[in-house]
Each structure stands twice: as C-alpha cells, then as structure tokens.
mmCIF file of C-alpha atoms in Angstrom:
data_model
loop_
_atom_site.group_PDB
_atom_site.id
_atom_site.type_symbol
_atom_site.label_atom_id
_atom_site.label_comp_id
_atom_site.label_asym_id
_atom_site.label_seq_id
_atom_site.Cartn_x
_atom_site.Cartn_y
_atom_site.Cartn_z
ATOM 1 C CA GLN A 1 124.580 87.503 93.894
ATOM 2 C CA VAL A 2 121.643 89.413 95.330
ATOM 3 C CA GLN A 3 121.512 93.051 94.289
ATOM 4 C CA LEU A 4 118.973 95.695 95.288
ATOM 5 C CA VAL A 5 119.332 99.100 93.659
ATOM 6 C CA GLU A 6 117.106 101.960 94.780
ATOM 7 C CA SER A 7 116.291 105.077 92.800
ATOM 8 C CA GLY A 8 113.830 107.950 92.815
ATOM 9 C CA GLY A 9 114.818 109.845 95.937
ATOM 10 C CA GLY A 10 115.301 113.594 96.037
ATOM 11 C CA LEU A 11 114.182 116.896 97.490
ATOM 12 C CA VAL A 12 110.447 117.615 97.604
ATOM 13 C CA GLN A 13 108.279 120.231 99.293
ATOM 14 C CA PRO A 14 105.853 119.288 102.052
ATOM 15 C CA GLY A 15 102.679 117.903 100.537
ATOM 16 C CA GLY A 16 104.522 116.665 97.471
ATOM 17 C CA SER A 17 104.996 113.174 96.071
ATOM 18 C CA LEU A 18 107.844 110.874 95.138
ATOM 19 C CA ARG A 19 108.026 107.362 93.747
ATOM 20 C CA LEU A 20 110.877 105.122 94.803
ATOM 21 C CA SER A 21 111.945 102.092 92.798
ATOM 22 C CA CYS A 22 114.087 99.097 93.722
ATOM 23 C CA ALA A 23 115.520 96.967 90.924
ATOM 24 C CA ALA A 24 116.220 93.449 92.203
ATOM 25 C CA SER A 25 118.451 90.750 90.729
ATOM 26 C CA GLY A 26 120.227 87.547 91.729
ATOM 27 C CA PHE A 27 117.182 85.770 93.189
ATOM 28 C CA THR A 28 113.636 84.738 92.279
ATOM 29 C CA PHE A 29 112.007 88.063 93.079
ATOM 30 C CA SER A 30 108.406 86.858 92.913
ATOM 31 C CA ARG A 31 108.871 84.319 95.701
ATOM 32 C CA PHE A 32 109.916 86.572 98.550
ATOM 33 C CA VAL A 33 108.650 89.224 100.918
ATOM 34 C CA MET A 34 109.993 92.642 99.979
ATOM 35 C CA GLY A 35 109.871 95.907 101.835
ATOM 36 C CA TRP A 36 110.992 99.448 102.467
ATOM 37 C CA TYR A 37 112.697 100.713 105.599
ATOM 38 C CA ARG A 38 113.977 104.174 106.423
ATOM 39 C CA GLN A 39 116.526 105.737 108.724
ATOM 40 C CA ALA A 40 116.503 109.364 109.765
ATOM 41 C CA PRO A 41 119.605 111.069 111.197
ATOM 42 C CA GLY A 42 120.195 109.991 114.783
ATOM 43 C CA LYS A 43 117.402 107.426 114.699
ATOM 44 C CA GLN A 44 117.152 103.672 114.268
ATOM 45 C CA ARG A 45 116.129 102.110 110.980
ATOM 46 C CA GLU A 46 112.363 101.572 110.944
ATOM 47 C CA LEU A 47 109.892 99.626 108.865
ATOM 48 C CA VAL A 48 107.886 101.629 106.325
ATOM 49 C CA ALA A 49 106.014 98.924 104.409
ATOM 50 C CA LEU A 50 106.142 95.241 103.464
ATOM 51 C CA ILE A 51 104.590 93.278 100.619
ATOM 52 C CA THR A 52 104.323 89.503 100.395
ATOM 53 C CA SER A 53 104.763 87.370 97.312
ATOM 54 C CA GLY A 54 100.987 87.267 97.030
ATOM 55 C CA GLY A 55 100.625 91.039 97.227
ATOM 56 C CA SER A 56 99.460 91.448 100.820
ATOM 57 C CA THR A 57 100.740 94.663 102.369
ATOM 58 C CA ASN A 58 101.556 96.027 105.791
ATOM 59 C CA TYR A 59 102.351 99.647 106.679
ATOM 60 C CA ALA A 60 103.774 101.596 109.550
ATOM 61 C CA GLY A 61 101.077 103.666 111.197
ATOM 62 C CA SER A 62 102.884 106.886 110.377
ATOM 63 C CA VAL A 63 102.621 106.316 106.610
ATOM 64 C CA LYS A 64 99.324 104.445 106.308
ATOM 65 C CA GLY A 65 97.008 106.174 103.864
ATOM 66 C CA ARG A 66 99.849 108.225 102.354
ATOM 67 C CA PHE A 67 102.292 105.608 101.046
ATOM 68 C CA THR A 68 101.614 102.646 98.766
ATOM 69 C CA ILE A 69 103.967 99.710 98.287
ATOM 70 C CA SER A 70 103.683 97.618 95.138
ATOM 71 C CA ARG A 71 105.689 95.159 93.096
ATOM 72 C CA ASP A 72 106.001 94.191 89.442
ATOM 73 C CA ASN A 73 107.170 90.585 89.323
ATOM 74 C CA THR A 74 107.613 90.761 85.538
ATOM 75 C CA LYS A 75 110.184 93.539 85.971
ATOM 76 C CA ASN A 76 111.695 92.347 89.289
ATOM 77 C CA THR A 77 110.987 95.793 90.685
ATOM 78 C CA LEU A 78 109.595 97.061 93.975
ATOM 79 C CA TYR A 79 107.954 100.472 94.294
ATOM 80 C CA LEU A 80 106.986 102.920 97.007
ATOM 81 C CA GLN A 81 104.576 105.683 96.048
ATOM 82 C CA MET A 82 104.802 108.433 98.647
ATOM 83 C CA ASN A 83 102.118 111.130 98.713
ATOM 84 C CA SER A 84 101.397 113.998 101.105
ATOM 85 C CA LEU A 85 104.995 113.984 102.228
ATOM 86 C CA LYS A 86 105.904 115.580 105.542
ATOM 87 C CA PRO A 87 109.236 116.894 106.854
ATOM 88 C CA GLU A 88 109.314 113.949 109.272
ATOM 89 C CA ASP A 89 109.456 111.596 106.279
ATOM 90 C CA THR A 90 112.987 112.853 105.607
ATOM 91 C CA ALA A 91 115.315 109.850 105.753
ATOM 92 C CA VAL A 92 117.411 107.435 103.758
ATOM 93 C CA TYR A 93 115.044 104.823 102.342
ATOM 94 C CA TYR A 94 116.274 101.249 101.956
ATOM 95 C CA CYS A 95 114.930 98.386 99.882
ATOM 96 C CA TYR A 96 114.746 95.090 101.793
ATOM 97 C CA ALA A 97 114.484 91.469 100.703
ATOM 98 C CA ALA A 98 113.616 88.693 103.136
ATOM 99 C CA ILE A 99 115.440 85.760 101.570
ATOM 100 C CA SER A 100 117.543 83.267 103.579
ATOM 101 C CA THR A 101 118.812 86.322 105.355
ATOM 102 C CA ALA A 102 118.004 90.004 105.120
ATOM 103 C CA TYR A 103 119.374 91.851 102.122
ATOM 104 C CA TRP A 104 119.518 95.626 101.798
ATOM 105 C CA GLY A 105 120.057 98.128 99.055
ATOM 106 C CA GLN A 106 122.438 101.045 99.358
ATOM 107 C CA GLY A 107 119.648 103.502 100.151
ATOM 108 C CA THR A 108 118.229 106.619 98.526
ATOM 109 C CA GLN A 109 117.878 109.974 100.249
ATOM 110 C CA VAL A 110 114.447 111.559 100.571
ATOM 111 C CA THR A 111 114.358 115.130 101.868
ATOM 112 C CA VAL A 112 111.059 116.901 102.530
ATOM 113 C CA SER A 113 111.629 120.598 103.038
ATOM 114 C CA SER A 114 110.359 123.970 101.893
#
C-alpha cells in the first residue's frame, strides 16, 4: 500500500533553515507528481510546492525564492529545503502524491519562533 512518511520538522528561529524529507513506498515514485502542502492552526491546507516526474516545479507565491522542492527517484524520497523561514511558515507540513487519488503523509510540525 502507498505510504508517505515525513521527517525533518522542528523548532527554528526566524531566518533559519530546515529540510523536510518524505520517504515514499508502495508505488512507482518516479512516475508521479509529488508535492508539499501545509496547514496552519485555524486555516485551510494550502499548496507549498509541486514537482513533476520530469522535475518541473511550481511554488506558492509566499515561498518562492525561499523554498526548494526536489526529488531523488533512486531513493524514492521527496525533499523540501526551507530557507529564510518566517513565523508565518509555522504549520504542519504534509507530503502529497498525485496517484489515482491523492495520498497524504501524517504530517510534520514546523514551528518558526524566537
């Protein structure tokens, strides 16, 4: 069965960096669009970034230039490098796989605070 397991979240000061990882299994990772979404308290889940099987990327305007999505098809792993973090980036970050239906990981908490 499809499994998406996120890691790498934590507490970081404003201006700091974090790298999220998503280990995927149960499907042919290299064939599908993958992405990261986030959900802050009291808000709807929102798109952060997507990456196609060919490596094309798309970012939310709020993170463009600060976050980088990438994938390693040899390791079946998705990444999100987050730099220049702001308090408004605080949220639970979810890994997403666009297969026959949408699949989600369990989420990892990112807290940006001094």
